[in-house]
């Protein structure tokens, strides 16, 4: 990854990302639920990124990265390591440009997810299920093919793409008081913070993080990045440690992290399914869990709530 | 129920219903899925009535019935027997007018559903779980209160309300070639047939019926109403025998009934959850099951697909 791509994007780069991905990404709907409003005491606007291409907001960042490449670099393809939504998103984004995508996946990854990535046209590269093995394999593919590394959350182009969620939501619902996203590696949370405060510095920003992967909360509390957390949470999309630049953005924009237990998240997930009638993945439910845990912070406010994804294994629901 | 209300509505009455319910009902979105289009070979437009108030299209018919009453009759309230979506819809509709709703429910009905009906403000009347007991209790409540009976599917006002689904869909997607709904008692199927053919007589109309409750298919085949079917299907919303007038409408409009097995329906339900990311109830999935079972009938056509409801017991999914 070039040095340039490690710098945080600014609002103009997020706006440029929105223009760049517009021909490919969906404008996702915003949904409301009188029942969930009553339950929370707030007015909730759910930004439905589970209805994005590939079933997650990740397509935005991947698509911006793919279409940011000049012709020569694009011709050599892209590579990442992820068996989850980012791998799938990068595969789909590469397909929109007709370029190769290489996705490094750890052995033992969920078959259905791998099949989806292959269906999207990517080449899978299997490696041992360790961070070191993933990075080594990524580097190997990069050297062999010249493919551009597109990191899931530390890449400026990816952060800019994820930030378009906030641009779009604030266009759809201009008068928000607060905005909340889940926090994993922090690609979404940082992009949204930059975009949202670029448009409205008065917006209160929140992040929801699983208690079992609360490195961002600890990092914010300690004033420096805590990397000792060993993730233990049902939220498979939020196990990554927060990136250094992503953390910088959360600090700069005073994003308040609310930690939620898996039990709270699973209960919130069921509420989203039964009240919104939306199939959202467990990581997405952290945001509603946080709102219900801290009603005083949200009561009476107009809150944008980013629902991040809907890729669920229907055979293995967390409450069954 | 007055004789008048047993006559089928015409297009003008369905248009009047649309105007009548507009202040209360939601205009539900239409969703598409490239993956389901690819799978079916057709272009599918899913009319999302699971996002209707109360989580089902039933609110339309109930609302039209409630707001069709003159002041004096309205003041005496409404009554029906249904532990399912119609009971809930009538309770919600009555609440929009501030009148009493009485819902006769059989003992043994699902608690969560009864709680929802009570939350909506209705009075529950429990009876033995037989058709005779339900009707007797309904009559008893009607005599005691003067409440107006609103039958779930044989009532003209209800059929007119359900027909507004087709009006709305054809406004949203004017150039459909075909339209398919589930068939239970036939309130929706008959209302949609009258509305759809009133607007475009060339539309091909289909109904999807569970193999284990195929009285409509048998009735259409034999040229007269078959009432000997003992329903045995996972589709709890489609166990009612088709009404006589409802069947008349299906015959007049040449609605072709496609029967589907529960296994086909459950597989289609999972597809709707994973591809559309929508929580739809099992009865709603009969339509996609029918399309996938009979691809030649739909291939290359623009098909309106009515998703009827999304009230699901998340603890008892049919595939788990």
Coordinates of C-alpha atoms in Angstrom, one line a residue:
Chain A
X1 CA 0.0 0.0 0.0
X2 CA 1.5 3.3 -1.0
X3 CA 2.1 5.9 1.7
X4 CA -0.4 8.2 0.1
X5 CA -3.2 5.8 0.8
X6 CA -2.6 5.8 4.5
X7 CA -3.5 9.4 5.0
X8 CA -7.1 10.1 6.0
X9 CA -9.4 11.5 3.3
X10 CA -11.1 14.9 3.6
X11 CA -14.6 15.9 2.7
X12 CA -13.7 16.8 -0.9
X13 CA -12.2 13.3 -1.4
X14 CA -15.4 11.7 0.1
X15 CA -17.5 13.8 -2.3
X16 CA -15.2 12.7 -5.2
X17 CA -15.7 9.1 -4.0
X18 CA -19.5 9.6 -4.1
X19 CA -19.3 10.7 -7.7
X20 CA -16.9 7.9 -8.6
X21 CA -19.1 5.1 -7.2
X22 CA -22.4 6.5 -8.3
X23 CA -22.6 4.5 -11.5
X24 CA -22.1 1.3 -9.6
X25 CA -23.4 1.6 -6.0
X26 CA -27.0 1.7 -4.9
X27 CA -28.5 4.6 -3.2
X28 CA -29.8 2.7 -0.2
X29 CA -33.2 3.5 1.4
X30 CA -33.7 4.9 4.8
X31 CA -36.3 3.1 6.9
X32 CA -38.2 4.1 10.1
X33 CA -40.2 2.2 12.7
X34 CA -42.7 3.8 14.9
X35 CA -42.3 0.8 17.3
X36 CA -38.5 1.3 17.6
X37 CA -39.0 5.0 18.0
X38 CA -41.4 4.3 20.9
X39 CA -39.0 1.9 22.4
X40 CA -36.0 4.2 22.2
X41 CA -37.7 7.6 22.8
X42 CA -35.7 8.8 19.8
X43 CA -36.5 9.3 16.1
X44 CA -34.4 6.7 14.3
X45 CA -33.5 6.8 10.7
X46 CA -32.0 3.4 9.6
X47 CA -29.7 3.7 6.7
X48 CA -30.1 0.4 5.0
X49 CA -26.6 -0.6 3.8
X50 CA -27.6 -4.2 4.0
X51 CA -29.4 -3.4 0.7
X52 CA -26.2 -2.2 -0.8
X53 CA -24.6 -4.3 -3.6
X54 CA -23.1 -7.4 -2.0
X55 CA -25.3 -6.9 1.0
X56 CA -23.0 -4.5 2.9
X57 CA -21.6 -0.9 2.9
X58 CA -18.2 -2.4 2.1
X59 CA -19.0 -2.2 -1.6
X60 CA -18.6 1.6 -1.4
X61 CA -15.0 1.6 -0.2
X62 CA -14.0 -1.2 -2.5
X63 CA -15.6 0.4 -5.5
X64 CA -13.9 3.7 -4.8
X65 CA -10.6 2.0 -4.5
X66 CA -11.0 0.1 -7.7
X67 CA -12.1 3.1 -9.7
X68 CA -9.4 5.3 -8.2
X69 CA -6.7 3.3 -10.0
X70 CA -5.1 4.6 -13.2
X71 CA -5.5 2.3 -16.2
X72 CA -2.1 0.7 -15.9
X73 CA -2.5 -0.1 -12.2
X74 CA -6.0 -1.3 -12.7
X75 CA -4.9 -3.7 -15.4
X76 CA -2.8 -5.6 -12.8
X77 CA -5.9 -6.1 -10.6
X78 CA -6.5 -5.8 -6.8
X79 CA -5.8 -8.0 -3.8
X80 CA -7.0 -8.1 -0.2
X81 CA -7.3 -10.6 2.6
X82 CA -10.8 -11.0 3.9
X83 CA -13.2 -13.9 4.0
X84 CA -16.0 -11.5 4.9
X85 CA -17.9 -8.6 3.4
X86 CA -14.8 -6.7 2.2
X87 CA -13.5 -9.7 0.2
X88 CA -16.8 -10.0 -1.5
X89 CA -17.1 -6.3 -2.1
X90 CA -13.7 -6.1 -3.7
X91 CA -14.6 -9.0 -6.0
X92 CA -17.8 -7.3 -7.0
X93 CA -16.1 -3.9 -7.4
X94 CA -13.3 -5.4 -9.6
X95 CA -16.0 -7.0 -11.7
X96 CA -17.6 -3.6 -12.4
X97 CA -14.2 -2.6 -14.0
X98 CA -13.5 -5.9 -15.5
X99 CA -10.2 -6.3 -13.6
X100 CA -8.8 -9.2 -11.6
X101 CA -9.5 -9.6 -7.9
X102 CA -7.4 -11.8 -5.6
X103 CA -8.8 -12.6 -2.2
X104 CA -6.7 -14.2 0.4
X105 CA -8.8 -16.4 2.7
X106 CA -7.9 -18.3 5.8
X107 CA -8.5 -22.0 5.8
X108 CA -11.6 -22.8 7.8
X109 CA -13.5 -19.7 6.4
X110 CA -17.2 -20.2 5.9
X111 CA -17.9 -22.0 2.6
X112 CA -20.9 -20.0 1.6
X113 CA -18.9 -16.8 1.9
X114 CA -16.1 -18.2 -0.2
X115 CA -18.5 -19.4 -2.8
X116 CA -20.0 -15.9 -3.0
X117 CA -16.6 -14.4 -3.5
X118 CA -15.8 -16.9 -6.3
X119 CA -19.2 -16.2 -7.9
X120 CA -18.3 -12.6 -8.0
X121 CA -15.4 -13.6 -10.2
X122 CA -12.4 -13.3 -7.8
X123 CA -9.5 -15.8 -7.4
X124 CA -9.2 -17.3 -3.9
X125 CA -5.8 -17.8 -2.4
X126 CA -5.9 -20.0 0.7
X127 CA -3.6 -19.5 3.7
X128 CA -3.2 -20.5 7.3
X129 CA -5.7 -18.8 9.6
X130 CA -3.2 -16.4 11.2
X131 CA -2.7 -12.7 10.6
X132 CA 1.0 -13.3 9.6
X133 CA 0.0 -16.0 7.1
X134 CA -2.6 -13.7 5.6
X135 CA -0.2 -10.8 5.1
X136 CA 2.5 -13.0 3.7
X137 CA 0.1 -14.5 1.2
X138 CA -1.2 -11.1 0.3
X139 CA 2.4 -9.9 -0.3
X140 CA 3.2 -13.0 -2.4
X141 CA 0.1 -12.4 -4.6
X142 CA 1.0 -8.8 -4.9
X143 CA 4.5 -9.5 -6.0
X144 CA 3.5 -12.2 -8.4
X145 CA 0.7 -10.3 -10.1
X146 CA 1.4 -6.6 -9.4
X147 CA -2.1 -6.3 -8.0
X148 CA -2.9 -3.3 -5.8
X149 CA -3.5 -4.0 -2.2
X150 CA -6.8 -2.7 -1.0
X151 CA -6.8 -2.9 2.8
X152 CA -10.3 -3.4 4.4
X153 CA -10.2 -0.2 6.6
X154 CA -6.8 1.5 6.7
X155 CA -6.9 2.5 3.0
X156 CA -7.7 6.2 2.3
X157 CA -9.7 5.3 -0.7
X158 CA -11.7 2.8 1.2
X159 CA -12.4 5.2 4.1
X160 CA -13.5 7.8 1.6
X161 CA -15.9 5.3 0.0
X162 CA -17.4 4.3 3.4
X163 CA -17.8 8.0 4.2
X164 CA -20.3 8.3 1.3
X165 CA -22.8 6.6 3.5
X166 CA -23.0 9.8 5.6
X167 CA -23.1 12.1 2.6
X168 CA -26.0 10.1 1.2
X169 CA -27.9 9.8 4.5
X170 CA -27.5 13.6 5.2
X171 CA -28.9 14.3 1.8
X172 CA -31.9 12.0 2.5
X173 CA -32.5 13.2 6.0
X174 CA -30.8 16.6 6.3
X175 CA -31.7 17.5 9.9
X176 CA -30.1 14.8 12.0
X177 CA -28.9 15.5 15.5
X178 CA -26.7 12.4 15.9
X179 CA -25.3 9.6 13.9
X180 CA -24.2 6.1 15.0
X181 CA -22.2 3.4 13.3
X182 CA -20.7 0.1 14.4
X183 CA -16.9 0.2 15.0
X184 CA -14.6 -2.6 13.9
X185 CA -11.4 -1.7 12.1
X186 CA -12.9 1.8 11.9
X187 CA -13.1 2.3 8.1
X188 CA -16.8 3.2 8.2
X189 CA -16.7 5.1 11.6
X190 CA -13.8 7.3 10.5
X191 CA -15.2 8.0 7.0
X192 CA -18.6 8.8 8.4
X193 CA -17.1 11.0 11.1
X194 CA -15.1 13.0 8.5
X195 CA -18.0 13.4 6.1
X196 CA -20.7 14.1 8.8
X197 CA -18.6 16.8 10.6
X198 CA -17.5 18.2 7.2
X199 CA -21.2 18.9 6.5
X200 CA -22.4 19.6 10.1
X201 CA -19.9 20.0 12.8
X202 CA -22.7 20.1 15.4
X203 CA -23.6 16.4 14.8
X204 CA -23.1 14.2 17.8
X205 CA -21.2 11.1 16.6
X206 CA -21.3 7.7 18.2
X207 CA -19.8 4.3 17.6
X208 CA -21.1 1.0 18.9
X209 CA -18.6 -1.6 19.7
X210 CA -18.9 -5.2 21.1
X211 CA -17.7 -5.5 24.7
X212 CA -15.7 -8.5 23.6
X213 CA -13.8 -6.5 21.1
X214 CA -13.7 -3.1 22.8
X215 CA -10.2 -2.0 21.6
X216 CA -11.6 1.3 20.2
X217 CA -13.3 2.2 23.5
X218 CA -10.1 1.3 25.4
X219 CA -8.0 3.2 22.9
X220 CA -10.2 6.3 23.2
X221 CA -10.1 6.0 27.0
X222 CA -6.3 5.6 27.2
X223 CA -5.5 8.2 24.7
X224 CA -3.5 5.7 22.6
X225 CA -4.1 2.6 20.5
X226 CA -4.6 -0.5 22.6
X227 CA -3.7 -3.6 20.6
X228 CA -3.9 -6.2 23.3
X229 CA -7.5 -7.0 23.0
X230 CA -8.3 -10.6 21.9
X231 CA -11.6 -10.4 20.2
X232 CA -14.3 -12.6 21.6
X233 CA -17.7 -11.6 20.2
X234 CA -20.5 -13.0 18.1
X235 CA -20.1 -9.9 15.9
X236 CA -17.9 -11.5 13.2
X237 CA -17.7 -8.2 11.3
X238 CA -16.3 -6.3 14.2
X239 CA -13.4 -8.4 15.4
X240 CA -10.7 -6.3 13.7
X241 CA -8.6 -4.0 15.8
X242 CA -9.1 -0.4 15.1
X243 CA -6.6 1.1 12.6
X244 CA -4.2 3.8 13.7
X245 CA -5.5 6.5 11.3
X246 CA -9.1 5.4 11.9
X247 CA -8.5 5.9 15.6
X248 CA -7.1 9.4 14.9
X249 CA -10.3 10.3 13.1
X250 CA -12.5 9.1 15.9
X251 CA -10.5 11.1 18.3
X252 CA -10.5 14.3 16.2
X253 CA -14.2 14.1 15.8
X254 CA -15.0 13.2 19.4
X255 CA -16.8 10.0 18.4
X256 CA -18.2 8.5 21.6
X257 CA -17.9 4.8 21.8
X258 CA -20.6 2.8 23.5
X259 CA -19.8 -0.8 24.3
X260 CA -22.6 -3.4 24.1
X261 CA -22.7 -7.1 25.2
X262 CA -23.4 -9.8 22.7
X263 CA -26.7 -10.5 24.5
X264 CA -27.8 -6.9 24.1
X265 CA -26.8 -7.0 20.4
X266 CA -28.6 -10.3 19.7
X267 CA -31.8 -8.9 21.4
X268 CA -31.5 -5.8 19.2
X269 CA -31.0 -7.9 16.1
X270 CA -34.3 -9.7 16.8
X271 CA -36.0 -6.3 17.2
X272 CA -34.6 -5.2 13.8
X273 CA -35.8 -8.4 12.2
X274 CA -39.3 -8.3 13.8
X275 CA -40.0 -4.6 13.7
X276 CA -38.1 -3.4 10.6
X277 CA -38.6 -6.8 8.8
X278 CA -35.0 -6.5 7.7
X279 CA -32.5 -9.3 7.6
X280 CA -29.5 -7.6 9.1
X281 CA -26.3 -9.3 10.4
X282 CA -25.5 -9.3 14.0
X283 CA -22.7 -6.7 13.8
X284 CA -25.3 -4.3 12.4
X285 CA -27.4 -4.6 15.5
X286 CA -24.8 -3.2 17.9
X287 CA -26.0 0.3 17.0
X288 CA -29.6 -0.3 18.1
X289 CA -28.3 -2.1 21.2
X290 CA -26.2 1.0 22.1
X291 CA -29.2 3.3 21.6
X292 CA -31.4 1.1 23.8
X293 CA -28.7 0.8 26.5
X294 CA -28.1 4.6 26.7
X295 CA -31.6 6.1 26.1
X296 CA -30.6 9.4 27.8
X297 CA -28.0 10.1 25.1
X298 CA -30.5 9.7 22.3
X299 CA -34.0 10.6 23.7
X300 CA -35.8 13.2 21.7
X301 CA -33.1 13.3 19.0
X302 CA -33.1 12.6 15.4
X303 CA -30.6 9.8 15.0
X304 CA -29.1 8.3 11.9
X305 CA -28.4 4.7 12.4
X306 CA -26.1 2.9 9.9
X307 CA -27.2 -0.7 9.3
X308 CA -24.0 -2.1 7.9
X309 CA -24.8 -5.5 6.4
X310 CA -27.3 -8.3 5.9
X311 CA -25.1 -11.3 5.1
X312 CA -26.4 -13.9 7.5
X313 CA -26.1 -17.6 7.7
X314 CA -29.8 -18.5 8.1
X315 CA -28.8 -22.0 9.4
X316 CA -26.9 -20.6 12.3
X317 CA -28.8 -17.7 13.8
X318 CA -27.2 -16.4 17.1
X319 CA -30.4 -16.9 19.1
X320 CA -31.1 -20.5 18.0
Chain B
X1 CA -72.8 -9.2 7.4
X2 CA -75.2 -7.4 5.1
X3 CA -75.9 -8.9 1.7
X4 CA -74.5 -5.8 0.1
X5 CA -71.1 -6.6 1.5
X6 CA -71.0 -10.0 -0.1
X7 CA -71.0 -8.6 -3.7
X8 CA -67.6 -8.3 -5.4
X9 CA -66.3 -4.7 -5.7
X10 CA -65.6 -3.1 -9.0
X11 CA -62.6 -1.0 -10.1
X12 CA -64.3 2.2 -9.0
X13 CA -64.9 0.8 -5.5
X14 CA -61.2 -0.2 -5.3
X15 CA -60.2 3.3 -6.4
X16 CA -62.5 4.7 -3.7
X17 CA -60.8 2.3 -1.2
X18 CA -57.4 3.6 -2.2
X19 CA -58.5 7.2 -1.5
X20 CA -60.2 6.1 1.8
X21 CA -57.1 4.3 3.2
X22 CA -54.5 6.7 1.9
X23 CA -54.3 8.8 5.2
X24 CA -53.6 5.6 7.2
X25 CA -51.9 3.0 5.1
X26 CA -48.3 3.0 3.9
X27 CA -47.3 3.2 0.2
X28 CA -45.1 0.1 0.3
X29 CA -41.9 0.0 -1.7
X30 CA -41.2 -2.3 -4.6
X31 CA -37.9 -4.2 -4.5
X32 CA -35.8 -6.0 -7.1
X33 CA -33.1 -8.5 -6.9
X34 CA -30.7 -9.1 -9.8
X35 CA -29.9 -12.5 -8.2
X36 CA -33.5 -13.6 -8.2
X37 CA -34.1 -12.3 -11.7
X38 CA -31.1 -14.4 -12.8
X39 CA -32.5 -17.4 -11.0
X40 CA -36.0 -17.1 -12.5
X41 CA -35.2 -15.7 -15.9
X42 CA -37.9 -13.1 -15.3
X43 CA -37.8 -9.5 -14.1
X44 CA -39.4 -9.6 -10.7
X45 CA -41.0 -6.6 -8.9
X46 CA -41.6 -7.5 -5.3
X47 CA -44.4 -5.5 -3.8
X48 CA -43.4 -5.3 -0.1
X49 CA -46.6 -5.5 1.9
X50 CA -44.7 -7.0 4.8
X51 CA -43.7 -3.3 5.2
X52 CA -47.4 -2.3 5.4
X53 CA -48.7 -1.2 8.8
X54 CA -49.1 -4.3 11.0
X55 CA -46.7 -6.2 8.8
X56 CA -49.2 -7.4 6.2
X57 CA -51.5 -6.3 3.3
X58 CA -54.4 -7.1 5.6
X59 CA -54.4 -3.6 7.0
X60 CA -55.6 -2.3 3.6
X61 CA -58.9 -4.3 3.7
X62 CA -59.5 -3.8 7.4
X63 CA -58.9 -0.1 7.1
X64 CA -61.2 0.3 4.1
X65 CA -63.9 -1.6 6.0
X66 CA -63.5 0.5 9.1
X67 CA -63.6 3.8 7.2
X68 CA -66.5 2.7 5.1
X69 CA -68.9 2.6 8.1
X70 CA -71.2 5.5 8.7
X71 CA -70.8 7.3 12.0
X72 CA -73.5 5.5 13.8
X73 CA -72.3 2.0 12.8
X74 CA -68.7 2.9 13.4
X75 CA -69.6 4.0 17.0
X76 CA -70.6 0.4 17.7
X77 CA -67.2 -0.9 16.7
X78 CA -66.1 -3.9 14.6
X79 CA -65.7 -7.6 15.2
X80 CA -63.9 -10.5 13.5
X81 CA -62.5 -13.9 14.2
X82 CA -58.8 -14.3 13.4
X83 CA -55.8 -14.9 15.5
X84 CA -53.6 -13.9 12.6
X85 CA -52.8 -10.9 10.4
X86 CA -56.5 -9.9 9.8
X87 CA -57.3 -9.7 13.6
X88 CA -54.2 -7.5 14.1
X89 CA -55.0 -5.4 11.0
X90 CA -58.6 -4.8 12.2
X91 CA -57.4 -3.8 15.6
X92 CA -55.0 -1.3 14.1
X93 CA -57.6 0.0 11.6
X94 CA -60.2 0.5 14.4
X95 CA -57.6 2.4 16.4
X96 CA -57.1 4.8 13.4
X97 CA -60.8 5.7 13.8
X98 CA -60.9 5.5 17.6
X99 CA -63.5 2.8 17.6
X100 CA -63.7 -0.5 19.4
X101 CA -62.4 -3.7 17.9
X102 CA -63.4 -7.2 19.1
X103 CA -61.3 -10.1 17.9
X104 CA -62.5 -13.6 18.5
X105 CA -59.5 -15.9 18.9
X106 CA -59.3 -19.7 19.3
X107 CA -57.8 -21.1 22.5
X108 CA -54.2 -22.3 21.7
X109 CA -53.5 -19.3 19.4
X110 CA -49.9 -18.0 19.4
X111 CA -49.4 -15.8 22.4
X112 CA -47.2 -13.3 20.6
X113 CA -49.9 -12.7 18.0
X114 CA -52.6 -12.2 20.7
X115 CA -50.3 -9.8 22.6
X116 CA -49.9 -7.8 19.4
X117 CA -53.6 -7.6 18.8
X118 CA -54.2 -6.4 22.4
X119 CA -51.4 -3.9 22.1
X120 CA -53.2 -2.5 19.1
X121 CA -56.1 -1.9 21.5
X122 CA -58.6 -4.6 20.6
X123 CA -60.6 -6.7 23.0
X124 CA -59.9 -10.4 22.8
X125 CA -62.7 -12.9 23.0
X126 CA -61.5 -16.5 23.5
X127 CA -63.4 -19.5 22.1
X128 CA -62.9 -23.2 21.4
X129 CA -60.7 -23.8 18.3
X130 CA -63.4 -24.8 15.9
X131 CA -65.0 -22.9 13.0
X132 CA -68.4 -23.3 14.6
X133 CA -67.3 -21.9 18.0
X134 CA -65.6 -19.0 16.3
X135 CA -68.7 -18.1 14.4
X136 CA -70.9 -18.5 17.4
X137 CA -68.7 -16.3 19.5
X138 CA -68.5 -13.7 16.8
X139 CA -72.3 -13.6 16.5
X140 CA -72.6 -13.4 20.3
X141 CA -70.2 -10.3 20.4
X142 CA -72.1 -8.8 17.5
X143 CA -75.4 -9.1 19.2
X144 CA -74.1 -7.8 22.5
X145 CA -72.3 -4.8 21.1
X146 CA -73.8 -4.1 17.7
X147 CA -70.3 -4.3 16.3
X148 CA -70.0 -4.7 12.5
X149 CA -68.6 -8.0 11.3
X150 CA -65.6 -7.6 9.1
X151 CA -65.0 -11.0 7.5
X152 CA -61.3 -11.6 6.6
X153 CA -61.9 -12.2 2.9
X154 CA -65.5 -12.5 1.9
X155 CA -66.4 -8.9 2.7
X156 CA -66.7 -6.6 -0.3
X157 CA -65.0 -3.7 1.6
X158 CA -62.1 -6.0 2.5
X159 CA -61.7 -7.3 -1.0
X160 CA -61.7 -3.7 -2.3
X161 CA -59.0 -2.7 0.2
X162 CA -56.8 -5.6 -0.8
X163 CA -57.3 -4.7 -4.4
X164 CA -55.5 -1.4 -3.8
X165 CA -52.2 -3.4 -3.7
X166 CA -52.6 -3.8 -7.4
X167 CA -53.5 -0.2 -8.1
X168 CA -50.5 0.9 -6.2
X169 CA -48.1 -1.6 -7.8
X170 CA -49.3 -0.7 -11.3
X171 CA -48.7 3.0 -10.5
X172 CA -45.2 2.2 -9.4
X173 CA -44.4 -0.2 -12.2
X174 CA -46.9 0.5 -15.0
X175 CA -45.6 -2.0 -17.6
X176 CA -46.1 -5.4 -16.0
X177 CA -46.8 -8.5 -18.0
X178 CA -48.0 -10.7 -15.2
X179 CA -49.0 -10.5 -11.5
X180 CA -48.9 -13.2 -8.9
X181 CA -50.3 -13.4 -5.3
X182 CA -50.7 -16.1 -2.7
X183 CA -54.2 -17.6 -2.5
X184 CA -55.8 -18.5 0.8
X185 CA -59.4 -17.3 1.4
X186 CA -58.9 -15.3 -1.8
X187 CA -59.5 -11.7 -0.5
X188 CA -56.2 -10.5 -1.9
X189 CA -56.3 -12.6 -5.1
X190 CA -59.8 -11.5 -6.0
X191 CA -59.2 -7.9 -5.2
X192 CA -56.0 -7.8 -7.1
X193 CA -57.6 -9.6 -10.1
X194 CA -60.4 -7.1 -10.3
X195 CA -58.1 -4.1 -10.0
X196 CA -55.4 -5.4 -12.3
X197 CA -57.7 -6.4 -15.1
X198 CA -59.7 -3.2 -14.6
X199 CA -56.5 -1.3 -15.5
X200 CA -55.0 -3.8 -18.0
X201 CA -57.1 -6.7 -19.2
X202 CA -54.0 -8.2 -20.9
X203 CA -52.2 -8.9 -17.6
X204 CA -51.6 -12.5 -17.0
X205 CA -52.8 -13.3 -13.5
X206 CA -51.5 -16.1 -11.3
X207 CA -52.2 -17.4 -7.8
X208 CA -49.8 -19.5 -5.7
X209 CA -51.4 -22.0 -3.4
X210 CA -49.9 -24.6 -1.0
X211 CA -50.3 -28.2 -2.2
X212 CA -51.6 -29.0 1.2
X213 CA -54.4 -26.5 1.0
X214 CA -55.2 -26.6 -2.7
X215 CA -58.9 -26.0 -2.6
X216 CA -58.7 -23.1 -5.0
X217 CA -56.8 -25.1 -7.5
X218 CA -59.3 -28.0 -7.2
X219 CA -62.2 -25.6 -7.3
X220 CA -60.9 -24.0 -10.5
X221 CA -60.3 -27.4 -12.1
X222 CA -63.7 -28.9 -11.1
X223 CA -65.6 -25.8 -12.1
X224 CA -67.2 -25.6 -8.6
X225 CA -66.1 -24.8 -5.1
X226 CA -64.4 -27.7 -3.4
X227 CA -64.8 -27.6 0.4
X228 CA -63.5 -31.0 1.3
X229 CA -59.9 -30.0 1.6
X230 CA -58.4 -30.4 5.1
X231 CA -55.6 -27.9 5.1
X232 CA -52.2 -29.4 5.9
X233 CA -49.4 -26.8 5.2
X234 CA -46.8 -24.8 7.0
X235 CA -48.3 -21.7 5.4
X236 CA -50.5 -20.6 8.3
X237 CA -51.8 -17.6 6.4
X238 CA -53.2 -19.7 3.6
X239 CA -55.2 -22.4 5.4
X240 CA -58.6 -20.8 4.8
X241 CA -60.8 -22.3 2.1
X242 CA -61.5 -20.0 -0.7
X243 CA -64.6 -17.9 -0.4
X244 CA -67.4 -18.4 -3.0
X245 CA -67.4 -14.8 -4.4
X246 CA -63.6 -14.8 -4.3
X247 CA -63.6 -17.9 -6.4
X248 CA -66.0 -16.3 -8.8
X249 CA -63.5 -13.5 -9.3
X250 CA -60.6 -15.8 -9.9
X251 CA -62.7 -17.7 -12.5
X252 CA -63.9 -14.5 -14.2
X253 CA -60.4 -13.2 -14.5
X254 CA -58.8 -16.5 -15.5
X255 CA -56.4 -16.5 -12.6
X256 CA -54.1 -19.5 -13.1
X257 CA -53.4 -21.3 -9.8
X258 CA -50.0 -22.9 -9.3
X259 CA -49.6 -25.3 -6.4
X260 CA -46.4 -25.5 -4.5
X261 CA -45.1 -27.9 -1.9
X262 CA -44.1 -26.7 1.5
X263 CA -40.5 -27.7 0.7
X264 CA -40.5 -25.5 -2.3
X265 CA -42.0 -22.6 -0.3
X266 CA -39.5 -22.9 2.5
X267 CA -36.6 -22.9 0.0
X268 CA -38.1 -19.8 -1.6
X269 CA -38.5 -18.2 1.8
X270 CA -34.8 -18.6 2.4
X271 CA -34.0 -17.1 -1.0
X272 CA -36.2 -14.0 -0.2
X273 CA -34.4 -13.6 3.2
X274 CA -30.9 -14.1 1.8
X275 CA -31.2 -12.2 -1.5
X276 CA -33.8 -9.5 -0.8
X277 CA -32.8 -9.3 2.9
X278 CA -36.4 -9.1 3.8
X279 CA -38.1 -10.9 6.7
X280 CA -41.2 -12.4 5.0
X281 CA -43.5 -15.0 6.3
X282 CA -43.7 -18.4 4.9
X283 CA -47.1 -17.8 3.1
X284 CA -45.5 -15.0 1.2
X285 CA -42.8 -17.2 -0.3
X286 CA -45.4 -19.4 -2.2
X287 CA -45.3 -16.8 -5.0
X288 CA -41.5 -17.1 -5.6
X289 CA -41.8 -20.9 -5.2
X290 CA -44.4 -20.9 -8.0
X291 CA -42.3 -18.8 -10.3
X292 CA -39.3 -21.0 -9.8
X293 CA -41.3 -24.2 -10.3
X294 CA -42.8 -22.9 -13.6
X295 CA -40.1 -20.9 -15.2
X296 CA -41.6 -21.2 -18.7
X297 CA -44.6 -19.3 -17.6
X298 CA -42.6 -16.3 -16.4
X299 CA -39.4 -16.3 -18.3
X300 CA -38.7 -13.0 -20.0
X301 CA -41.7 -11.3 -18.5
X302 CA -42.1 -8.4 -16.1
X303 CA -43.8 -10.0 -13.1
X304 CA -45.4 -8.2 -10.1
X305 CA -44.9 -10.4 -7.1
X306 CA -47.0 -9.6 -4.0
X307 CA -45.1 -10.3 -0.7
X308 CA -48.0 -10.5 1.7
X309 CA -46.6 -10.3 5.2
X310 CA -43.6 -10.4 7.5
X311 CA -45.0 -11.5 10.8
X312 CA -42.6 -14.4 11.7
X313 CA -41.9 -16.2 14.9
X314 CA -38.1 -15.9 14.9
X315 CA -37.9 -18.7 17.5
X316 CA -39.7 -21.2 15.2
X317 CA -38.4 -20.8 11.6
X318 CA -39.6 -23.5 9.3
X319 CA -36.2 -24.6 8.3
X320 CA -34.7 -25.0 11.8

